[in-house]
mmCIF file of C-alpha atoms in Angstrom:
data_model
loop_
_atom_site.group_PDB
_atom_site.id
_atom_site.type_symbol
_atom_site.label_atom_id
_atom_site.label_comp_id
_atom_site.label_asym_id
_atom_site.label_seq_id
_atom_site.Cartn_x
_atom_site.Cartn_y
_atom_site.Cartn_z
ATOM 1 C CA MET W 1 -12.742 86.861 15.181
ATOM 2 C CA ALA W 2 -12.009 83.573 13.418
ATOM 3 C CA ASN W 3 -14.992 81.411 12.569
ATOM 4 C CA LEU W 4 -15.136 77.611 12.533
ATOM 5 C CA THR W 5 -14.174 77.342 8.855
ATOM 6 C CA ASP W 6 -11.126 79.539 9.427
ATOM 7 C CA LEU W 7 -9.966 77.312 12.263
ATOM 8 C CA VAL W 8 -10.569 74.077 10.363
ATOM 9 C CA ASN W 9 -8.463 75.450 7.510
ATOM 10 C CA LEU W 10 -5.610 76.738 9.685
ATOM 11 C CA ASN W 11 -2.208 76.317 8.028
ATOM 12 C CA LEU W 12 0.138 74.926 10.684
ATOM 13 C CA THR W 13 3.339 74.830 8.630
ATOM 14 C CA ASP W 14 4.532 78.277 9.752
ATOM 15 C CA CYS W 15 4.122 77.658 13.481
ATOM 16 C CA THR W 16 5.082 74.029 14.166
ATOM 17 C CA ASP W 17 6.959 71.041 12.759
ATOM 18 C CA LYS W 18 4.191 68.763 14.064
ATOM 19 C CA ILE W 19 1.721 67.132 11.700
ATOM 20 C CA ILE W 20 -1.525 65.207 12.147
ATOM 21 C CA ALA W 21 -1.579 61.529 11.161
ATOM 22 C CA GLU W 22 -5.033 59.959 10.786
ATOM 23 C CA TYR W 23 -4.677 56.217 11.496
ATOM 24 C CA ILE W 24 -7.296 54.191 9.560
ATOM 25 C CA TRP W 25 -8.249 50.549 10.058
ATOM 26 C CA VAL W 26 -10.965 48.060 9.108
ATOM 27 C CA GLY W 27 -13.499 47.509 11.908
ATOM 28 C CA GLY W 28 -15.165 44.431 13.302
ATOM 29 C CA SER W 29 -17.756 43.950 10.555
ATOM 30 C CA GLY W 30 -14.969 43.600 8.004
ATOM 31 C CA ILE W 31 -16.429 46.430 5.927
ATOM 32 C CA ASP W 32 -16.655 49.399 8.326
ATOM 33 C CA LEU W 33 -13.757 51.836 8.568
ATOM 34 C CA ARG W 34 -12.540 53.418 11.790
ATOM 35 C CA SER W 35 -9.947 56.141 12.336
ATOM 36 C CA LYS W 36 -8.360 58.365 14.950
ATOM 37 C CA ALA W 37 -5.694 61.031 14.781
ATOM 38 C CA ARG W 38 -2.407 61.634 16.551
ATOM 39 C CA THR W 39 0.283 64.306 16.469
ATOM 40 C CA VAL W 40 3.732 63.294 15.176
ATOM 41 C CA LYS W 41 6.864 65.149 14.177
ATOM 42 C CA GLY W 42 6.870 65.802 10.426
ATOM 43 C CA PRO W 43 7.350 65.554 7.635
ATOM 44 C CA ILE W 44 6.727 61.815 7.264
ATOM 45 C CA THR W 45 8.092 60.402 4.015
ATOM 46 C CA ASP W 46 8.182 56.681 4.869
ATOM 47 C CA VAL W 47 5.613 54.596 6.735
ATOM 48 C CA ARG W 48 8.459 53.114 8.826
ATOM 49 C CA GLN W 49 8.873 56.500 10.516
ATOM 50 C CA LEU W 50 5.496 56.113 12.210
ATOM 51 C CA PRO W 51 4.942 54.465 15.591
ATOM 52 C CA LYS W 52 2.520 51.649 16.247
ATOM 53 C CA TRP W 53 -0.587 52.682 18.165
ATOM 54 C CA ASN W 54 -3.515 51.007 19.899
ATOM 55 C CA TYR W 55 -7.278 51.267 20.308
ATOM 56 C CA ASP W 56 -10.148 49.768 22.271
ATOM 57 C CA GLY W 57 -11.091 46.686 20.266
ATOM 58 C CA SER W 58 -14.077 45.964 22.518
ATOM 59 C CA SER W 59 -15.759 49.054 21.047
ATOM 60 C CA THR W 60 -15.290 47.879 17.442
ATOM 61 C CA GLY W 61 -16.247 44.214 17.907
ATOM 62 C CA GLN W 62 -12.619 43.088 17.638
ATOM 63 C CA ALA W 63 -11.637 42.219 21.233
ATOM 64 C CA PRO W 64 -13.280 41.284 24.548
ATOM 65 C CA GLY W 65 -13.700 43.965 27.209
ATOM 66 C CA GLU W 66 -11.364 42.228 29.646
ATOM 67 C CA ASP W 67 -8.513 42.213 27.095
ATOM 68 C CA SER W 68 -9.470 45.030 24.736
ATOM 69 C CA GLU W 69 -6.193 46.428 23.432
ATOM 70 C CA VAL W 70 -5.579 46.041 19.690
ATOM 71 C CA ILE W 71 -2.358 47.272 18.121
ATOM 72 C CA LEU W 72 -2.284 49.293 14.892
ATOM 73 C CA TYR W 73 0.651 48.673 12.530
ATOM 74 C CA PRO W 74 1.054 51.482 9.949
ATOM 75 C CA GLN W 75 1.291 50.002 6.445
ATOM 76 C CA ALA W 76 0.765 52.769 3.847
ATOM 77 C CA ILE W 77 0.667 56.568 3.885
ATOM 78 C CA PHE W 78 -1.269 59.059 1.776
ATOM 79 C CA LYS W 79 -1.569 62.836 1.724
ATOM 80 C CA ASP W 80 -4.556 64.065 3.713
ATOM 81 C CA PRO W 81 -6.965 65.951 1.391
ATOM 82 C CA PHE W 82 -8.993 67.230 4.351
ATOM 83 C CA ARG W 83 -6.269 68.765 6.540
ATOM 84 C CA ARG W 84 -3.805 69.191 3.647
ATOM 85 C CA GLY W 85 -0.294 70.538 4.263
ATOM 86 C CA ASP W 86 2.072 67.799 5.433
ATOM 87 C CA ASN W 87 -0.719 65.948 7.235
ATOM 88 C CA ILE W 88 -1.275 62.311 6.273
ATOM 89 C CA LEU W 89 -3.715 59.414 6.174
ATOM 90 C CA VAL W 90 -2.249 56.133 7.409
ATOM 91 C CA MET W 91 -3.692 52.753 6.414
ATOM 92 C CA CYS W 92 -3.063 50.270 9.209
ATOM 93 C CA ASP W 93 -3.723 46.635 9.984
ATOM 94 C CA CYS W 94 -4.498 45.172 13.393
ATOM 95 C CA TYR W 95 -2.689 42.803 15.776
ATOM 96 C CA THR W 96 -2.907 41.488 19.328
ATOM 97 C CA PRO W 97 -0.343 42.837 21.820
ATOM 98 C CA GLN W 98 1.524 39.554 21.240
ATOM 99 C CA GLY W 99 1.913 40.403 17.541
ATOM 100 C CA GLU W 100 -0.666 37.989 16.112
ATOM 101 C CA PRO W 101 -3.015 39.294 13.385
ATOM 102 C CA ILE W 102 -6.596 39.542 14.664
ATOM 103 C CA PRO W 103 -9.301 37.642 12.693
ATOM 104 C CA THR W 104 -10.486 40.730 10.786
ATOM 105 C CA ASN W 105 -6.936 41.531 9.622
ATOM 106 C CA LYS W 106 -7.189 40.248 6.057
ATOM 107 C CA ARG W 107 -4.161 42.275 4.952
ATOM 108 C CA TYR W 108 -1.771 39.955 6.785
ATOM 109 C CA ASN W 109 -2.553 36.905 4.653
ATOM 110 C CA ALA W 110 -2.691 38.969 1.453
ATOM 111 C CA ALA W 111 0.797 40.317 2.193
ATOM 112 C CA LYS W 112 2.098 36.757 2.570
ATOM 113 C CA ILE W 113 0.675 35.880 -0.840
ATOM 114 C CA PHE W 114 2.088 38.966 -2.551
ATOM 115 C CA ASN W 115 5.495 38.463 -0.940
ATOM 116 C CA HIS W 116 5.724 34.905 -2.273
ATOM 117 C CA PRO W 117 8.574 34.827 -4.849
ATOM 118 C CA ASP W 118 6.364 33.223 -7.515
ATOM 119 C CA VAL W 119 3.781 36.009 -7.155
ATOM 120 C CA ALA W 120 6.258 38.881 -6.854
ATOM 121 C CA ALA W 121 8.069 37.731 -10.014
ATOM 122 C CA GLU W 122 4.820 38.069 -11.994
ATOM 123 C CA VAL W 123 4.219 41.710 -10.907
ATOM 124 C CA PRO W 124 0.416 41.325 -10.594
ATOM 125 C CA TRP W 125 -1.577 44.356 -11.719
ATOM 126 C CA TYR W 126 -5.082 45.109 -10.501
ATOM 127 C CA GLY W 127 -7.722 47.534 -11.662
ATOM 128 C CA ILE W 128 -10.695 47.585 -9.280
ATOM 129 C CA GLU W 129 -14.047 49.090 -10.269
ATOM 130 C CA GLN W 130 -15.761 50.130 -7.055
ATOM 131 C CA GLU W 131 -19.496 50.685 -7.464
ATOM 132 C CA TYR W 132 -21.501 52.338 -4.704
ATOM 133 C CA THR W 133 -24.890 53.910 -4.036
ATOM 134 C CA LEU W 134 -25.591 57.300 -2.474
ATOM 135 C CA LEU W 135 -28.572 57.301 -0.114
ATOM 136 C CA GLN W 136 -30.673 60.099 1.309
ATOM 137 C CA LYS W 137 -29.945 60.382 5.009
ATOM 138 C CA ASP W 138 -32.688 59.186 7.417
ATOM 139 C CA VAL W 139 -34.835 57.560 4.720
ATOM 140 C CA ASN W 140 -32.307 55.024 3.372
ATOM 141 C CA TRP W 141 -33.434 55.624 -0.209
ATOM 142 C CA PRO W 142 -31.225 56.445 -3.230
ATOM 143 C CA LEU W 143 -30.244 60.045 -3.859
ATOM 144 C CA GLY W 144 -32.478 61.673 -6.464
ATOM 145 C CA TRP W 145 -35.320 59.168 -6.005
ATOM 146 C CA PRO W 146 -38.719 60.376 -4.761
ATOM 147 C CA VAL W 147 -39.079 59.278 -1.141
ATOM 148 C CA GLY W 148 -41.062 56.051 -1.106
ATOM 149 C CA GLY W 149 -41.290 56.091 -4.895
ATOM 150 C CA TYR W 150 -39.277 55.213 -7.968
ATOM 151 C CA PRO W 151 -37.729 57.090 -10.877
ATOM 152 C CA GLY W 152 -38.248 56.085 -14.467
ATOM 153 C CA PRO W 153 -36.804 52.715 -15.532
ATOM 154 C CA GLN W 154 -33.106 52.175 -16.172
ATOM 155 C CA GLY W 155 -31.708 53.325 -19.487
ATOM 156 C CA PRO W 156 -31.131 57.101 -19.368
ATOM 157 C CA TYR W 157 -28.847 57.203 -16.302
ATOM 158 C CA TYR W 158 -25.615 55.411 -17.220
ATOM 159 C CA CYS W 159 -22.850 57.997 -17.827
ATOM 160 C CA ALA W 160 -25.576 60.625 -18.174
ATOM 161 C CA ALA W 161 -25.679 64.368 -17.511
ATOM 162 C CA GLY W 162 -28.600 66.461 -16.317
ATOM 163 C CA ALA W 163 -30.452 67.236 -13.111
ATOM 164 C CA ASP W 164 -33.049 64.526 -13.855
ATOM 165 C CA LYS W 165 -30.462 61.804 -14.537
ATOM 166 C CA ALA W 166 -27.267 62.389 -12.511
ATOM 167 C CA PHE W 167 -27.585 62.668 -8.739
ATOM 168 C CA GLY W 168 -24.618 63.462 -6.492
ATOM 169 C CA ARG W 169 -22.024 64.553 -9.036
ATOM 170 C CA ASP W 170 -20.560 67.136 -6.634
ATOM 171 C CA ILE W 171 -19.750 64.338 -4.188
ATOM 172 C CA VAL W 172 -18.293 62.188 -6.952
ATOM 173 C CA ASP W 173 -16.041 64.927 -8.332
ATOM 174 C CA ALA W 174 -14.935 65.984 -4.841
ATOM 175 C CA HIS W 175 -13.966 62.370 -4.172
ATOM 176 C CA TYR W 176 -12.147 62.062 -7.506
ATOM 177 C CA LYS W 177 -9.977 65.111 -6.824
ATOM 178 C CA ALA W 178 -9.404 64.194 -3.178
ATOM 179 C CA CYS W 179 -8.123 60.754 -4.206
ATOM 180 C CA LEU W 180 -5.750 62.272 -6.766
ATOM 181 C CA TYR W 181 -4.511 64.681 -4.101
ATOM 182 C CA ALA W 182 -3.983 61.803 -1.664
ATOM 183 C CA GLY W 183 -1.803 59.911 -4.149
ATOM 184 C CA ILE W 184 -4.307 57.164 -4.894
ATOM 185 C CA ASN W 185 -4.046 55.827 -8.426
ATOM 186 C CA ILE W 186 -7.693 56.569 -9.209
ATOM 187 C CA SER W 187 -8.130 56.167 -12.937
ATOM 188 C CA GLY W 188 -11.685 57.341 -13.517
ATOM 189 C CA ILE W 189 -15.321 57.691 -12.429
ATOM 190 C CA ASN W 190 -18.710 57.259 -14.074
ATOM 191 C CA GLY W 191 -22.404 57.292 -13.353
ATOM 192 C CA GLU W 192 -23.899 53.795 -13.205
ATOM 193 C CA VAL W 193 -26.999 52.126 -14.646
ATOM 194 C CA MET W 194 -29.150 52.628 -11.563
ATOM 195 C CA PRO W 195 -29.740 56.304 -10.720
ATOM 196 C CA GLY W 196 -27.929 57.358 -7.564
ATOM 197 C CA GLN W 197 -25.264 54.738 -8.182
ATOM 198 C CA TRP W 198 -21.703 55.612 -9.199
ATOM 199 C CA GLU W 199 -18.350 53.965 -9.766
ATOM 200 C CA PHE W 200 -14.704 54.851 -9.303
ATOM 201 C CA GLN W 201 -11.759 52.856 -10.574
ATOM 202 C CA VAL W 202 -8.408 52.299 -8.862
ATOM 203 C CA GLY W 203 -5.428 51.025 -10.842
ATOM 204 C CA PRO W 204 -3.565 49.634 -12.475
ATOM 205 C CA SER W 205 -1.742 49.166 -9.184
ATOM 206 C CA VAL W 206 0.675 46.434 -8.200
ATOM 207 C CA GLY W 207 -0.116 43.800 -5.606
ATOM 208 C CA ILE W 208 -1.264 44.794 -2.155
ATOM 209 C CA ALA W 209 -1.012 48.513 -2.993
ATOM 210 C CA ALA W 210 -4.220 48.151 -5.020
ATOM 211 C CA ALA W 211 -6.124 46.964 -1.945
ATOM 212 C CA ASP W 212 -4.597 49.640 0.315
ATOM 213 C CA GLN W 213 -5.697 52.291 -2.170
ATOM 214 C CA VAL W 214 -9.262 50.985 -2.467
ATOM 215 C CA TRP W 215 -9.664 50.999 1.311
ATOM 216 C CA VAL W 216 -8.345 54.553 1.628
ATOM 217 C CA ALA W 217 -10.476 55.693 -1.331
ATOM 218 C CA ARG W 218 -13.505 54.247 0.481
ATOM 219 C CA TYR W 219 -12.484 56.106 3.640
ATOM 220 C CA ILE W 220 -12.189 59.397 1.749
ATOM 221 C CA LEU W 221 -15.614 58.817 0.200
ATOM 222 C CA GLU W 222 -17.107 58.131 3.648
ATOM 223 C CA ARG W 223 -15.662 61.412 4.905
ATOM 224 C CA ILE W 224 -16.981 63.391 1.935
ATOM 225 C CA THR W 225 -20.481 61.917 2.222
ATOM 226 C CA GLU W 226 -20.351 62.725 5.949
ATOM 227 C CA VAL W 227 -19.775 66.392 5.098
ATOM 228 C CA ALA W 228 -22.486 66.300 2.432
ATOM 229 C CA GLY W 229 -25.055 64.709 4.726
ATOM 230 C CA VAL W 230 -25.452 61.717 2.411
ATOM 231 C CA VAL W 231 -25.083 58.022 3.288
ATOM 232 C CA LEU W 232 -22.675 55.759 1.397
ATOM 233 C CA SER W 233 -23.929 52.226 0.716
ATOM 234 C CA LEU W 234 -21.785 49.336 -0.497
ATOM 235 C CA ASP W 235 -24.727 46.933 -0.443
ATOM 236 C CA PRO W 236 -24.504 44.728 -3.554
ATOM 237 C CA LYS W 237 -28.262 44.980 -4.200
ATOM 238 C CA PRO W 238 -29.575 48.080 -2.421
ATOM 239 C CA ILE W 239 -32.907 48.106 -4.249
ATOM 240 C CA GLN W 240 -34.760 44.909 -5.096
ATOM 241 C CA GLY W 241 -36.465 44.496 -8.448
ATOM 242 C CA ASP W 242 -35.455 45.543 -11.951
ATOM 243 C CA TRP W 243 -32.452 47.592 -10.842
ATOM 244 C CA ASN W 244 -28.767 46.843 -11.273
ATOM 245 C CA GLY W 245 -26.776 45.751 -8.261
ATOM 246 C CA ALA W 246 -23.370 47.082 -7.218
ATOM 247 C CA GLY W 247 -20.147 45.170 -7.758
ATOM 248 C CA ALA W 248 -16.400 45.570 -7.554
ATOM 249 C CA HIS W 249 -15.230 44.109 -10.851
ATOM 250 C CA THR W 250 -11.559 43.239 -10.485
ATOM 251 C CA ASN W 251 -9.268 43.400 -13.515
ATOM 252 C CA PHE W 252 -6.111 41.323 -13.274
ATOM 253 C CA SER W 253 -2.978 40.613 -15.229
ATOM 254 C CA THR W 254 0.472 39.177 -14.645
ATOM 255 C CA LYS W 255 3.740 39.830 -16.410
ATOM 256 C CA SER W 256 3.263 36.621 -18.411
ATOM 257 C CA MET W 257 -0.255 37.665 -19.428
ATOM 258 C CA ARG W 258 0.966 41.044 -20.624
ATOM 259 C CA GLU W 259 3.679 39.561 -22.853
ATOM 260 C CA PRO W 260 3.319 37.830 -26.254
ATOM 261 C CA GLY W 261 1.491 34.540 -25.806
ATOM 262 C CA GLY W 262 -0.267 35.916 -22.753
ATOM 263 C CA TYR W 263 -3.745 34.934 -23.946
ATOM 264 C CA GLU W 264 -2.924 31.263 -23.394
ATOM 265 C CA VAL W 265 -1.723 32.111 -19.880
ATOM 266 C CA ILE W 266 -5.006 33.950 -19.282
ATOM 267 C CA LYS W 267 -7.060 30.941 -20.385
ATOM 268 C CA LYS W 268 -5.122 28.620 -18.060
ATOM 269 C CA ALA W 269 -5.701 31.056 -15.197
ATOM 270 C CA ILE W 270 -9.427 31.138 -15.956
ATOM 271 C CA ASP W 271 -9.500 27.322 -15.893
ATOM 272 C CA LYS W 272 -8.066 27.441 -12.359
ATOM 273 C CA LEU W 273 -10.629 30.041 -11.301
ATOM 274 C CA ALA W 274 -13.407 27.796 -12.620
ATOM 275 C CA LEU W 275 -12.237 24.947 -10.401
ATOM 276 C CA ARG W 276 -12.305 27.158 -7.297
ATOM 277 C CA HIS W 277 -15.515 29.015 -8.133
ATOM 278 C CA LYS W 278 -17.304 28.130 -4.885
ATOM 279 C CA GLU W 279 -14.363 29.169 -2.724
ATOM 280 C CA HIS W 280 -14.109 32.517 -4.501
ATOM 281 C CA ILE W 281 -17.844 33.196 -4.300
ATOM 282 C CA ALA W 282 -17.770 32.506 -0.545
ATOM 283 C CA ALA W 283 -15.066 35.151 -0.134
ATOM 284 C CA TYR W 284 -16.358 37.772 -2.585
ATOM 285 C CA GLY W 285 -18.735 39.730 -0.337
ATOM 286 C CA GLU W 286 -21.884 39.447 1.769
ATOM 287 C CA GLY W 287 -25.298 39.378 0.097
ATOM 288 C CA ASN W 288 -23.853 38.645 -3.333
ATOM 289 C CA GLU W 289 -26.555 36.062 -3.983
ATOM 290 C CA ARG W 290 -29.005 38.965 -4.300
ATOM 291 C CA ARG W 291 -26.851 40.460 -7.069
ATOM 292 C CA LEU W 292 -25.526 37.448 -9.012
ATOM 293 C CA THR W 293 -28.830 36.260 -10.453
ATOM 294 C CA GLY W 294 -27.992 35.921 -14.140
ATOM 295 C CA ARG W 295 -29.750 39.217 -14.829
ATOM 296 C CA HIS W 296 -28.558 42.837 -14.837
ATOM 297 C CA GLU W 297 -25.138 42.099 -16.348
ATOM 298 C CA THR W 298 -24.263 39.203 -14.034
ATOM 299 C CA ALA W 299 -23.749 35.460 -14.219
ATOM 300 C CA ASP W 300 -25.770 33.247 -11.880
ATOM 301 C CA ILE W 301 -23.942 32.751 -8.586
ATOM 302 C CA ASN W 302 -23.902 28.948 -8.976
ATOM 303 C CA THR W 303 -22.615 28.971 -12.552
ATOM 304 C CA PHE W 304 -19.104 29.726 -13.771
ATOM 305 C CA LYS W 305 -18.682 30.871 -17.343
ATOM 306 C CA TRP W 306 -16.303 33.127 -19.190
ATOM 307 C CA GLY W 307 -16.426 34.887 -22.516
ATOM 308 C CA VAL W 308 -15.016 37.617 -24.698
ATOM 309 C CA ALA W 309 -16.843 40.936 -24.235
ATOM 310 C CA ASN W 310 -19.598 39.122 -22.320
ATOM 311 C CA ARG W 311 -20.879 41.178 -19.395
ATOM 312 C CA GLY W 312 -23.127 38.309 -18.350
ATOM 313 C CA ALA W 313 -20.113 36.109 -17.635
ATOM 314 C CA SER W 314 -18.229 35.382 -14.418
ATOM 315 C CA ILE W 315 -14.969 36.291 -16.156
ATOM 316 C CA ARG W 316 -14.869 38.702 -19.093
ATOM 317 C CA VAL W 317 -11.976 38.991 -21.532
ATOM 318 C CA GLY W 318 -11.789 42.169 -23.597
ATOM 319 C CA ARG W 319 -11.783 42.236 -27.394
ATOM 320 C CA ASP W 320 -8.385 43.926 -27.407
ATOM 321 C CA THR W 321 -6.888 41.137 -25.314
ATOM 322 C CA GLU W 322 -8.257 38.509 -27.696
ATOM 323 C CA LYS W 323 -7.046 40.425 -30.740
ATOM 324 C CA GLU W 324 -3.556 41.179 -29.420
ATOM 325 C CA GLY W 325 -3.055 37.768 -27.833
ATOM 326 C CA LYS W 326 -2.127 39.301 -24.469
ATOM 327 C CA GLY W 327 -3.543 41.570 -21.805
ATOM 328 C CA TYR W 328 -5.831 41.032 -18.816
ATOM 329 C CA PHE W 329 -9.167 39.615 -17.687
ATOM 330 C CA GLU W 330 -11.993 40.953 -15.531
ATOM 331 C CA ASP W 331 -13.445 38.994 -12.618
ATOM 332 C CA ARG W 332 -17.028 40.274 -12.468
ATOM 333 C CA ARG W 333 -18.072 38.262 -9.412
ATOM 334 C CA PRO W 334 -16.885 40.399 -6.447
ATOM 335 C CA ALA W 335 -19.606 42.360 -4.654
ATOM 336 C CA SER W 336 -19.288 46.062 -3.919
ATOM 337 C CA ASN W 337 -18.734 45.254 -0.225
ATOM 338 C CA MET W 338 -15.897 42.811 -0.859
ATOM 339 C CA ASP W 339 -12.632 43.080 1.057
ATOM 340 C CA PRO W 340 -10.009 44.065 -1.541
ATOM 341 C CA TYR W 341 -7.274 42.336 0.484
ATOM 342 C CA VAL W 342 -9.206 39.060 0.263
ATOM 343 C CA VAL W 343 -10.139 39.373 -3.419
ATOM 344 C CA THR W 344 -6.752 40.499 -4.767
ATOM 345 C CA GLY W 345 -4.890 37.959 -2.671
ATOM 346 C CA MET W 346 -7.205 35.114 -3.627
ATOM 347 C CA ILE W 347 -6.982 35.819 -7.365
ATOM 348 C CA ALA W 348 -3.174 35.799 -7.140
ATOM 349 C CA GLU W 349 -3.165 32.667 -5.002
ATOM 350 C CA THR W 350 -5.487 30.704 -7.304
ATOM 351 C CA THR W 351 -3.869 31.715 -10.578
ATOM 352 C CA LEU W 352 -0.209 31.673 -9.495
ATOM 353 C CA LEU W 353 0.176 29.366 -6.476
ATOM 354 C CA TRP W 354 -2.698 26.901 -6.368
ATOM 355 C CA LYS W 355 -2.017 23.380 -7.599
ATOM 356 C CA GLN W 356 -4.872 21.067 -8.493
ATOM 357 C CA ASN W 357 -4.748 17.782 -6.550
#
């Protein structure tokens, strides 16, 4: 008699040409992820092979009950590390039945920016450092922390090993491998300064693909923590006091920045970012004022400053970039709960399209 695990792991390739496609979309809060599965004829090798679908937007805070249908447009496909085989994950964005993007569809505007000839010609690269915190279920307290109490002060935990310093590594490694399996360009992971906090990096990836991959990597992490009975938090300051917050540092370069003389292009781009600091901060995540205090490797939320190798700056330029006269810069302002469509699109728009009046 087959048990539940046997059935979950059933290999369907020998008995049917059907596959399971898990359609994923961003929910009404702008940070929650929703998904549902459908059967399609496989294999699927191009997102254009997939049909549009719909869901009840009144149950996700994205449509009124009397007109609740929201349409899912498939935009990117990934291998499914949970069902495996030819099964896929499908990142979608959301539209009204009339074909208009709904308010929480931030991908639509980002795609317009990345399809602009002036942006496409610069082949924008992104590397996004997604920090997150693992919480004990039911008590909403970081993994590895005594319930209602605190561990020793920060210092021993960053990139550390050991049962008293690294909490949740099995989840982190499972996520790392699952992302590689899915085809996400995940470039690394590390333990963070606050115990129970970790980071994964996506990139370098070009244009909107970077944001698609971060969203799907988040989805995979949500699914893994679900299995592990642990809660994933993207709160930018999950624990008040002398503890580091969680960000989503976004590394950026253009073709011109990566070529000889690129350092001057980088400095001009930073000047533009300085002029639009308030607009970027407003779009860089909820609760960021609790994180960007000028302490714990951040610049104050109301102050824009940049520097070479300065982790207390809004924008950091690496020593190698300064030395070689070309490269990339890091925008350290985005919060861990930022929308990668908004952040990547806005950086491209400000540095490549925006004209000062």
